[in-house]
PDB file of C-alpha atoms in Angstrom:
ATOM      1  CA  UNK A  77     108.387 115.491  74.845  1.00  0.00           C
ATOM      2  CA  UNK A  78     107.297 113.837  78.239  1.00  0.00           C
ATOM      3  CA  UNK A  79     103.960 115.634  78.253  1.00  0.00           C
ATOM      4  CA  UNK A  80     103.161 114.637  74.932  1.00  0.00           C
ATOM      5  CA  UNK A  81     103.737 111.369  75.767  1.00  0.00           C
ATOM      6  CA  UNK A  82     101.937 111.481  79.148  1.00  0.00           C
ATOM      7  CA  UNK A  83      98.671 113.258  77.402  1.00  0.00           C
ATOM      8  CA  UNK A  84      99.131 110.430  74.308  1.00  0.00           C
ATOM      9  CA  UNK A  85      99.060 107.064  77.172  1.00  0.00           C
ATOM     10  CA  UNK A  86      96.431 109.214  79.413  1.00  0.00           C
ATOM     11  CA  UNK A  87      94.124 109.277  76.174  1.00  0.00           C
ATOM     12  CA  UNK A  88      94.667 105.804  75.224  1.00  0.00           C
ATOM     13  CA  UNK A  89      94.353 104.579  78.601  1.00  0.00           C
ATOM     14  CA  UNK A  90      90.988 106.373  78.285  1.00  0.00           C
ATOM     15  CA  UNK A  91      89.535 104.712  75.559  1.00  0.00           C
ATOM     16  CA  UNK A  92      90.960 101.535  76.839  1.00  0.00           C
ATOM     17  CA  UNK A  93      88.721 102.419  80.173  1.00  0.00           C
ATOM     18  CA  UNK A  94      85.906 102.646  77.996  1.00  0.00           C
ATOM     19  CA  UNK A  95      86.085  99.758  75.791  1.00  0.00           C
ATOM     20  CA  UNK A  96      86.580  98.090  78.827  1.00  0.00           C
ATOM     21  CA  UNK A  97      83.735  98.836  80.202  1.00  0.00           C
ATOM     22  CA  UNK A  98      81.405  98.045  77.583  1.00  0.00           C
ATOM     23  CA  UNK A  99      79.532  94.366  77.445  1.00  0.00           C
ATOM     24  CA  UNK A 100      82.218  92.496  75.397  1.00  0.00           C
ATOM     25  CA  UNK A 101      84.873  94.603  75.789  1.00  0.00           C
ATOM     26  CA  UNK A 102      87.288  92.145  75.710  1.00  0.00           C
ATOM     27  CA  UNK A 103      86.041  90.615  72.287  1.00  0.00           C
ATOM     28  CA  UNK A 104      87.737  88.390  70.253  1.00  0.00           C
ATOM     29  CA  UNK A 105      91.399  89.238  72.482  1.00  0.00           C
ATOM     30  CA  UNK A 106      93.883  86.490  72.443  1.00  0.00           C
ATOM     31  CA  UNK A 107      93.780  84.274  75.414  1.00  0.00           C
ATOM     32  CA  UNK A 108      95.905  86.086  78.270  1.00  0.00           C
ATOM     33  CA  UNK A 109      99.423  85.223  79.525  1.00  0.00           C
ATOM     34  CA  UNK A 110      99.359  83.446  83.059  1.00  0.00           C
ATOM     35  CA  UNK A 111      98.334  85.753  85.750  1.00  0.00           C
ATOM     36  CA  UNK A 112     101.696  85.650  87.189  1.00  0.00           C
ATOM     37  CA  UNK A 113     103.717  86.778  83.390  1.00  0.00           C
ATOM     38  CA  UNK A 114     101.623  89.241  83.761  1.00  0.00           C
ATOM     39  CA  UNK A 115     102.335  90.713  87.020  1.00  0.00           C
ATOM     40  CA  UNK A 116     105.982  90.247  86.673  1.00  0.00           C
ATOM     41  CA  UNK A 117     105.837  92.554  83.466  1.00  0.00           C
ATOM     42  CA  UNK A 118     104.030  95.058  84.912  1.00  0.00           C
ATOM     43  CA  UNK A 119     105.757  95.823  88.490  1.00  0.00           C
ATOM     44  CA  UNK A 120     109.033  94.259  87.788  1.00  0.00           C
ATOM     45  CA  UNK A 121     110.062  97.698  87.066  1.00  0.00           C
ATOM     46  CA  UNK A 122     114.281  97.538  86.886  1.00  0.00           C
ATOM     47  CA  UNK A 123     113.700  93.807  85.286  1.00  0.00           C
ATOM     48  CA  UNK A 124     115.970  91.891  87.756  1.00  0.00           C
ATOM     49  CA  UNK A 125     113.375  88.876  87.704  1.00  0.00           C
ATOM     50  CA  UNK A 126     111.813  89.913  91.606  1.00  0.00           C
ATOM     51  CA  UNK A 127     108.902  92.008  92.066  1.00  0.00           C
ATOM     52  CA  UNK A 128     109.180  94.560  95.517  1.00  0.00           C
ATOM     53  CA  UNK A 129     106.327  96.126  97.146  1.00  0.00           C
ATOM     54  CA  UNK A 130     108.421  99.096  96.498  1.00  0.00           C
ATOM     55  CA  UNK A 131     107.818  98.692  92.491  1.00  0.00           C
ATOM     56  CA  UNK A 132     104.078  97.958  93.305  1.00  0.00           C
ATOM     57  CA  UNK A 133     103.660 101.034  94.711  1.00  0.00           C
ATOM     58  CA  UNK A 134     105.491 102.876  92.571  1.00  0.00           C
ATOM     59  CA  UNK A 135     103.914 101.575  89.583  1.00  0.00           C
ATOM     60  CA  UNK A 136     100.397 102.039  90.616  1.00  0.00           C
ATOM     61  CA  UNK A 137     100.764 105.589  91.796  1.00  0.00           C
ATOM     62  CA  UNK A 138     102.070 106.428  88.378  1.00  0.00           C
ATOM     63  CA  UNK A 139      99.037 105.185  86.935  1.00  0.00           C
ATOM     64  CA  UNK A 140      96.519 106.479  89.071  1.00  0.00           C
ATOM     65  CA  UNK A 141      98.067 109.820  87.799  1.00  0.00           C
ATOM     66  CA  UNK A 142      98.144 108.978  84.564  1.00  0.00           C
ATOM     67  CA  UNK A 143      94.124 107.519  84.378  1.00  0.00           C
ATOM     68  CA  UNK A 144      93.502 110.699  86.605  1.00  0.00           C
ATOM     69  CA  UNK A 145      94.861 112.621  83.524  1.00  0.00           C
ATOM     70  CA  UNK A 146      93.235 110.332  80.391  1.00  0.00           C
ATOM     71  CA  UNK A 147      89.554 110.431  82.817  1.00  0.00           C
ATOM     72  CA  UNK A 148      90.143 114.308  82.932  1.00  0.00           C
ATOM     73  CA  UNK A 149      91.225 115.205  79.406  1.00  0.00           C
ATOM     74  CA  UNK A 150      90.668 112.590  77.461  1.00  0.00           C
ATOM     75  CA  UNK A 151      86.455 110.997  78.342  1.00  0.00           C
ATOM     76  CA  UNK A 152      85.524 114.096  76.720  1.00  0.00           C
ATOM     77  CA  UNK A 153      81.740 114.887  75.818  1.00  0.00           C
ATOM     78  CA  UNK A 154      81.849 110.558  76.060  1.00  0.00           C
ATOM     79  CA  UNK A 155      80.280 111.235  79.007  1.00  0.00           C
ATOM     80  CA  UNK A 156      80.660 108.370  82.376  1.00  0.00           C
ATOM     81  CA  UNK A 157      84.673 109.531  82.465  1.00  0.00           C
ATOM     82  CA  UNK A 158      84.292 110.835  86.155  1.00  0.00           C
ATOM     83  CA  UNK A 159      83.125 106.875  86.728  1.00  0.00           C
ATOM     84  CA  UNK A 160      85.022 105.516  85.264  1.00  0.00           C
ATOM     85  CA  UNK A 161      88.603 107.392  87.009  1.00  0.00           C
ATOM     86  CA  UNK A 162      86.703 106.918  90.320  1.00  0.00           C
ATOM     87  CA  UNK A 163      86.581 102.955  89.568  1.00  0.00           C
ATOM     88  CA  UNK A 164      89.584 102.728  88.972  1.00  0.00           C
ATOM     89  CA  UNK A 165      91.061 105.213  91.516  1.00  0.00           C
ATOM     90  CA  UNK A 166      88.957 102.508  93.859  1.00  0.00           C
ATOM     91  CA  UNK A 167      90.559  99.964  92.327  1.00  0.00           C
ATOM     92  CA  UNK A 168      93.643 101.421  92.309  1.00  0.00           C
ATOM     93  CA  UNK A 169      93.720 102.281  96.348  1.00  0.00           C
ATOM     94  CA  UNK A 170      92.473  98.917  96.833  1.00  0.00           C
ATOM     95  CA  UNK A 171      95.358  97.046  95.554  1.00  0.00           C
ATOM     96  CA  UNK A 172      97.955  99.556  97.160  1.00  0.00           C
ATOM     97  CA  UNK A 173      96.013  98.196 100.456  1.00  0.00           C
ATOM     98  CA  UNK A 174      95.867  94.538  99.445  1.00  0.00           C
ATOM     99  CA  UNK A 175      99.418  94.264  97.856  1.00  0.00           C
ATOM    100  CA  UNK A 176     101.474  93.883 101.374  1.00  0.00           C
ATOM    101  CA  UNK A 177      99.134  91.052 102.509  1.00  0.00           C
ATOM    102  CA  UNK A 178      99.469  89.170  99.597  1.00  0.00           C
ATOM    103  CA  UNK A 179     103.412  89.326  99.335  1.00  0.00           C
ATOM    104  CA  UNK A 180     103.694  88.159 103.074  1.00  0.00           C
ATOM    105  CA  UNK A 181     101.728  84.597 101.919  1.00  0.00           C
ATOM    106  CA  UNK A 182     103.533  84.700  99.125  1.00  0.00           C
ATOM    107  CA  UNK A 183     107.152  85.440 100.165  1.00  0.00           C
ATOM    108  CA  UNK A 184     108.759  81.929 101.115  1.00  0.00           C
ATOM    109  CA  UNK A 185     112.544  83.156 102.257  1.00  0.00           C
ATOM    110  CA  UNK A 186     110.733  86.253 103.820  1.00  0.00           C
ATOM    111  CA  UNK A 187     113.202  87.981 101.274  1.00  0.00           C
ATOM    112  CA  UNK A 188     110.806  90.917 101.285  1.00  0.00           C
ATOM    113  CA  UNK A 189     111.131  90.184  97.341  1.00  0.00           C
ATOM    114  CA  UNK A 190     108.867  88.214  94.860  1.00  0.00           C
ATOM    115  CA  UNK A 191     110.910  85.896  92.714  1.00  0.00           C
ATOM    116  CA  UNK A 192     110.170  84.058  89.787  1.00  0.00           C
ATOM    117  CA  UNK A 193     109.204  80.736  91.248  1.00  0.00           C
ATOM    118  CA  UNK A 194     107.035  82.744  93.902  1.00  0.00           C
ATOM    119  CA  UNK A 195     105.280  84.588  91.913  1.00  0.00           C
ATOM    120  CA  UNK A 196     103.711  81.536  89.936  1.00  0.00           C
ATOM    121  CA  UNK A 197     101.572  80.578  93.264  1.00  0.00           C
ATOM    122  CA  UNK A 198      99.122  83.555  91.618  1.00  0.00           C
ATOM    123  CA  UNK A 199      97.827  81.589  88.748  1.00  0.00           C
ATOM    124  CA  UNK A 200      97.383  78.820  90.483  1.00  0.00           C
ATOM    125  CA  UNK A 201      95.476  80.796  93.233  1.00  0.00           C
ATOM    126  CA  UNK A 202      93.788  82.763  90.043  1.00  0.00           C
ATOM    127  CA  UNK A 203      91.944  79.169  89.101  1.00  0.00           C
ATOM    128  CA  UNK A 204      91.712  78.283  92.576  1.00  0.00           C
ATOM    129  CA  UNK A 205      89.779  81.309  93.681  1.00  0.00           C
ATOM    130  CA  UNK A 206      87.361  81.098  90.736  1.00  0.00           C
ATOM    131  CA  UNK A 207      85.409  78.591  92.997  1.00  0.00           C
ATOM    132  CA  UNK A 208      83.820  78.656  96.603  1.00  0.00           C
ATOM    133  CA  UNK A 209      86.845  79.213  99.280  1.00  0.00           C
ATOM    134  CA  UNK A 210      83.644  78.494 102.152  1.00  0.00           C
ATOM    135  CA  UNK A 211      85.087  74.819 102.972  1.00  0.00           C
ATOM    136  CA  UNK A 212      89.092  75.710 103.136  1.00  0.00           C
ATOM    137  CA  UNK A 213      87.816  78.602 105.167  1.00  0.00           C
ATOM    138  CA  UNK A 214      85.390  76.427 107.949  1.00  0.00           C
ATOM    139  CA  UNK A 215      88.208  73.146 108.029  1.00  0.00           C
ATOM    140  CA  UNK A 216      90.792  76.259 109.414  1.00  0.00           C
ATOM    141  CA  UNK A 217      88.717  77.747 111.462  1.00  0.00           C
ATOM    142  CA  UNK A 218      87.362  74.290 113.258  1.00  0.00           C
ATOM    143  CA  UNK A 219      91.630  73.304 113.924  1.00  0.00           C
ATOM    144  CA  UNK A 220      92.183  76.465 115.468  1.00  0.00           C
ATOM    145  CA  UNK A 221      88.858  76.985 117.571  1.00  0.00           C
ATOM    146  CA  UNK A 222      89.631  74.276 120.474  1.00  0.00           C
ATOM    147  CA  UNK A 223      86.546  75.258 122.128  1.00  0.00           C
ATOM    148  CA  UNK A 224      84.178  75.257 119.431  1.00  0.00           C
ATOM    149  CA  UNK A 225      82.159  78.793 120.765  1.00  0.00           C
ATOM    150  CA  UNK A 226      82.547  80.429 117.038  1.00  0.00           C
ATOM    151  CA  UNK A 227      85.433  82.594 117.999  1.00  0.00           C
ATOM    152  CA  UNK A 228      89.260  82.688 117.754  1.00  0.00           C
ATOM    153  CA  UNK A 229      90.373  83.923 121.267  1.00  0.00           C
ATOM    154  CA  UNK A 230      93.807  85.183 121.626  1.00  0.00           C
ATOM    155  CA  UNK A 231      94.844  81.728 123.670  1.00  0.00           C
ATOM    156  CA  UNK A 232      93.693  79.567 120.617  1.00  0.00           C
ATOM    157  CA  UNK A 233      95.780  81.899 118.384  1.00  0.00           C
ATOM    158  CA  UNK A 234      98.956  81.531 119.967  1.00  0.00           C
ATOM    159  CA  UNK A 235      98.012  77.406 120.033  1.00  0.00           C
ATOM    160  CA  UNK A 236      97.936  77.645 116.153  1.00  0.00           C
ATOM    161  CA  UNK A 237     101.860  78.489 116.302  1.00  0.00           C
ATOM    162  CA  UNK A 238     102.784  75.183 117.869  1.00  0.00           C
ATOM    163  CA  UNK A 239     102.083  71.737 116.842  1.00  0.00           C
ATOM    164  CA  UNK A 240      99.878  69.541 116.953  1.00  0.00           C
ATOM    165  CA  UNK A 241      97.496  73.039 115.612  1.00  0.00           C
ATOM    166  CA  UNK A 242     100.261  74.154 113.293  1.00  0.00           C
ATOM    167  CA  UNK A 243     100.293  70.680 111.534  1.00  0.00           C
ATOM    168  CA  UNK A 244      96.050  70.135 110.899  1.00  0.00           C
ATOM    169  CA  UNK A 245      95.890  74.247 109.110  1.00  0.00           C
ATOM    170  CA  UNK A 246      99.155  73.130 107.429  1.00  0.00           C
ATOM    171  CA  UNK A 247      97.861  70.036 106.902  1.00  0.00           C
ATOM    172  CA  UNK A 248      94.516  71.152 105.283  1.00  0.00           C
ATOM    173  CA  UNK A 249      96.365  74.077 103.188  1.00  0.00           C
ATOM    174  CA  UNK A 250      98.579  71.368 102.009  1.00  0.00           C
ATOM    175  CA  UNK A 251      95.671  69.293 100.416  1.00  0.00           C
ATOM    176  CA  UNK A 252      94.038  72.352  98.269  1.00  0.00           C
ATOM    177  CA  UNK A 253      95.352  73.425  95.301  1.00  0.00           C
ATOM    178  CA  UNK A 254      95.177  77.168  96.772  1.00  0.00           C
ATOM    179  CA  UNK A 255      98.094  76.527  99.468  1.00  0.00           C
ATOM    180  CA  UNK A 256     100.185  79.718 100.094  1.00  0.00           C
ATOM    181  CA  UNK A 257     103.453  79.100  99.221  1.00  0.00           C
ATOM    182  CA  UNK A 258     104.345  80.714 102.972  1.00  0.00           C
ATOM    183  CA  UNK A 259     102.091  78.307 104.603  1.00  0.00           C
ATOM    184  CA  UNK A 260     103.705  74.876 103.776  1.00  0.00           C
ATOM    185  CA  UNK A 261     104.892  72.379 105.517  1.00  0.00           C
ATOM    186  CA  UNK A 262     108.120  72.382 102.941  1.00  0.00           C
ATOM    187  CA  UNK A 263     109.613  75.799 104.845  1.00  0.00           C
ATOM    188  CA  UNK A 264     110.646  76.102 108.739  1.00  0.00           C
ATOM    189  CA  UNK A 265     108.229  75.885 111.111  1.00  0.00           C
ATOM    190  CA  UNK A 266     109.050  78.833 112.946  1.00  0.00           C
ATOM    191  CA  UNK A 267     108.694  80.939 109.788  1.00  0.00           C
ATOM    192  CA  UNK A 268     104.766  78.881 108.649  1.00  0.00           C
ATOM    193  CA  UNK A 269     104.157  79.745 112.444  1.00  0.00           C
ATOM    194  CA  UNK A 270     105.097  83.144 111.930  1.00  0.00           C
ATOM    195  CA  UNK A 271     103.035  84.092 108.805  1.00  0.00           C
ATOM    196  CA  UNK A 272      99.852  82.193 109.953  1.00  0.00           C
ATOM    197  CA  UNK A 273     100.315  84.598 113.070  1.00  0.00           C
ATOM    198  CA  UNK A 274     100.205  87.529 110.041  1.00  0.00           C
ATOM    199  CA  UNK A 275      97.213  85.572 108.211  1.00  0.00           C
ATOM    200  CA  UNK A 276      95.601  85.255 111.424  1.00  0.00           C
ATOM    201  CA  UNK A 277      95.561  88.984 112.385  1.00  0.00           C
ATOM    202  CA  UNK A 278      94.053  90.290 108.831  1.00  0.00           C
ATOM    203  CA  UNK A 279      90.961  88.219 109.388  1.00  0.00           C
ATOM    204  CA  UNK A 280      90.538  90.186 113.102  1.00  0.00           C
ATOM    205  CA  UNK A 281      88.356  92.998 111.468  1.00  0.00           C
ATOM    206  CA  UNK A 282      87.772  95.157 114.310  1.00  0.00           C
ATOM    207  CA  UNK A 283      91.069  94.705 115.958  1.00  0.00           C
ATOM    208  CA  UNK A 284      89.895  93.437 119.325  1.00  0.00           C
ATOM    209  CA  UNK A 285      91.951  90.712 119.429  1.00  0.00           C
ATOM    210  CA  UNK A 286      89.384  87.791 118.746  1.00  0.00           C
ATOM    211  CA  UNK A 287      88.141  86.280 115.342  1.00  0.00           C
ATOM    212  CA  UNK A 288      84.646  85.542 115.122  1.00  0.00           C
ATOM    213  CA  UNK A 289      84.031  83.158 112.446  1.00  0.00           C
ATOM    214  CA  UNK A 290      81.844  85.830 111.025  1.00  0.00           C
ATOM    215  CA  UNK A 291      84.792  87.869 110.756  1.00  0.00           C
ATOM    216  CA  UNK A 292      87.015  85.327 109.448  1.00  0.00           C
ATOM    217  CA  UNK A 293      84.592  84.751 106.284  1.00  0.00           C
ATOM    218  CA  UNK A 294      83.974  88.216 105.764  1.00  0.00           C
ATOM    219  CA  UNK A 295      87.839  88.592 105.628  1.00  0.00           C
ATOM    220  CA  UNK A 296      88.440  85.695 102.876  1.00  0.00           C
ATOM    221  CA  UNK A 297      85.426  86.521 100.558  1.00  0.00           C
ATOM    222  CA  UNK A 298      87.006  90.115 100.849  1.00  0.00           C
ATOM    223  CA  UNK A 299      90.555  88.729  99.875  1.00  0.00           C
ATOM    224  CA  UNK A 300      88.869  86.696  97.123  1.00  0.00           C
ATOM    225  CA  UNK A 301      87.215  89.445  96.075  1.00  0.00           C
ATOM    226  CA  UNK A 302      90.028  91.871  95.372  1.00  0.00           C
ATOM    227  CA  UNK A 303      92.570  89.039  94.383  1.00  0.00           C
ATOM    228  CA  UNK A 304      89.816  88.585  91.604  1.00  0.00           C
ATOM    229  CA  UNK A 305      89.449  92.057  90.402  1.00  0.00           C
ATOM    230  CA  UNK A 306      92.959  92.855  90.362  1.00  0.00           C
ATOM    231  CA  UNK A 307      93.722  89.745  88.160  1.00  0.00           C
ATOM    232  CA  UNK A 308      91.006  90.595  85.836  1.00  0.00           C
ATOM    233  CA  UNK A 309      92.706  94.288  85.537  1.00  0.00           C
ATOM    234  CA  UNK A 310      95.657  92.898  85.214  1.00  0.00           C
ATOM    235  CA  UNK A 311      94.641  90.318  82.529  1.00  0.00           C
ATOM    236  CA  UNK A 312      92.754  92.856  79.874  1.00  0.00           C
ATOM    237  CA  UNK A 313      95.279  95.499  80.390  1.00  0.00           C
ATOM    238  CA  UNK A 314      98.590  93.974  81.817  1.00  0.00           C
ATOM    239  CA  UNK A 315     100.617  95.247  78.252  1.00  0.00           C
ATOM    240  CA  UNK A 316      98.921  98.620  78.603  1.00  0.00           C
ATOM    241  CA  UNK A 317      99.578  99.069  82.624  1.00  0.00           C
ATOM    242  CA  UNK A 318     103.376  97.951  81.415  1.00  0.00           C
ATOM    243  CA  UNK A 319     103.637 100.682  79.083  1.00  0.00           C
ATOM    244  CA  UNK A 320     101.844 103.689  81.110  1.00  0.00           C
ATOM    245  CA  UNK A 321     104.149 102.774  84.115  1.00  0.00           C
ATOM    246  CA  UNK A 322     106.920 102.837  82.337  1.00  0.00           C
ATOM    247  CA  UNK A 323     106.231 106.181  81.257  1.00  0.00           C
ATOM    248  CA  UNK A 324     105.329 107.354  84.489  1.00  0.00           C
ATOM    249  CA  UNK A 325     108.642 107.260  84.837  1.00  0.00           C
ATOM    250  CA  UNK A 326     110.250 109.004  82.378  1.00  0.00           C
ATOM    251  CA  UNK A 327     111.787 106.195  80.666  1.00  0.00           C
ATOM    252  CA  UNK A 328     108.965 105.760  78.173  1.00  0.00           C
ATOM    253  CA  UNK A 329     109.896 101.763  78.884  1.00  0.00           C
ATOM    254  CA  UNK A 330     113.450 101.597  79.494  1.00  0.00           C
ATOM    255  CA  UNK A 331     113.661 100.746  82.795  1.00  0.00           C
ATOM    256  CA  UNK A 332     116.958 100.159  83.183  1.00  0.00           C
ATOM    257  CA  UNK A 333     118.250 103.400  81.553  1.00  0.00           C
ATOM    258  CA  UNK A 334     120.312 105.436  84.368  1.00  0.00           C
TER     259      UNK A 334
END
C-alpha cells in the first residue's frame, strides 16, 4: 500500500541521513553524474526535459514530509534523529528560498522553465564556485559604483541598465567561467538589463534601496554558500531524492501515469 511504501522510503531515507552524516559517508561511491543530470532527475517531475519552480517546490515539500516521517519513526534509539530532520528541514527551507533566484539567472528566454541546455550552466557554476568568488564580486561592484563611496545608490543602479555600465558587468561576467547564462552579452539587452536589475536587488539585504559593498559580499558568499550545499545534497543522494519524490506522489516513480 502507499503507507507501506511511505514508512519503507522514510526509513531508508533515515539511514541514508545517517550514513551521511558519518566521516566517510560517502566511501568508496562511484563518481557522481554532473550536477545538472542530477537536478534534472530529481525535479523534472512529468519528464518533459524542463525543470519548473513549480516541480521544485513540489518535490521538496514531499520530502521534507517524508524525512519528517523516516527522522520520526525510523532514527530510533540511534539517537541524533531530531538533528538530523532539523538539518535537513534547514536545508530543505533553504533551497525552497534560494530556488527562484537561481532560475531567474538561469532562465535565458525568461520561459519561466529550465531546459536542457539551461540547466547545464550548474555544473559549470558547481566547479566554478568551488573557488574564491571575492574578485568577480569587487570588478562588479567597482563598474557599477561611479562614485567610488562603497555603496550602490539607487541612481548608480538604474546606470547599470544602460550602456556603457551594462557592457563592463557584462563584460567581466563574460570573461569567468561562472557567467549566468541570463547575464550575457549573447541575449537582448533589454532582457541582461532586466535580470541584473533582479541580481542587483537580492544583494540589497536590508531593503533600503542602497548596496553597501558589505552587503553585496555578504549576499554572494551566502549564494555560494547554499548553491554549495544543495549540490552536495543533491550529489550523495540525487537517485534517492528521485525515488522519495516520486513517491510523495503516489506514483511510486511513474510520473507520467494519469
Amino acid at each position: 500500500s502507499l503507507n507501506v511504501r511511505f514508512l519503507c522510503n522514510a526509513h531508508m531515507l533515515a539511514l541514508a541521513l545517517a550514513a551521511l552524516s558519518q566521516p566517510g559517508g560517502r566511501g568508496g561511491a562511484p563518481a557522481a553524474a554532473p550536477l545538472h543530470q542530477v537536478v534534472e532527475q530529481v525535479f523534472d517531475t512529468d519528464k518533459d526535459g524542463k525543470v519548473t519552480l513549480s516541480e521544485i517546490t513540489t518535490t521538496l515539500d514531499g520530502l521534507a514530509a517524508i524525512s519528517g516521517m523516516g527522522m520520526a519513526g525510523g532514527a530510533g534509539g540511534a539517537g541524533g534523529g531530531g538533528d538530523a530532520a532539523s538539518e535537513m528541514a534547514a536545508k530543505i527551507r533553504a533551497a525552497k528560498r534560494f530556488a527562484p533566484q537561481l532560475i531567474k539567472l538561469m532562465d535565458v528566454d525568461s520561459s519561466g522553465t529550465l531546459s536542457r541546455s539551461e540547466l547545464k550552466w550548474l555544473s559549470q557554476a558547481h566547479k566554478r564556485m568551488k573557488s574564491s568568488l571575492k574578485d568577480l564580486a569587487q570588478g562588479v561592484f567597482d563598474a557599477i559604483d561611479a562614485d567610488a563611496d562603497d555603496s550602490l545608490s539607487p541612481q548608480e543602479q538604474t546606470a547599470a541598465l544602460s550602456q556603457p555600465v551594462l557592457g563592463a558587468v557584462v563584460g567581466l561576467l563574460e570573461t569567468d567561467p561562472i557567467k549566468p547564462p541570463a547575464l550575457s552579452a549573447s541575449i537582448e539587452e533589454a532582457a541582461t538589463a532586466e535580470n541584473l536589475r533582479a541580481a542587483v536587488a537580492l544583494l540589497d539585504g536590508d531593503g533600503d534601496g542602497s548596496v553597501s559593498r558589505k552587503e553585496a559580499y555578504r549576499a554572494v558568499a551566502a549564494f555560494k554558500k547554499q548553491f554549495l550545499e544543495a549540490a552536495t545534497l543533491l550529489e550523495t543522494m540525487g537517485p534517492m531524492l528521485a525515488m522519495f519524490g516520486g513517491a510523495a506522489r503516489g506514483g511510486g516513480g511513474g510520473g507520467r501515469g494519469r
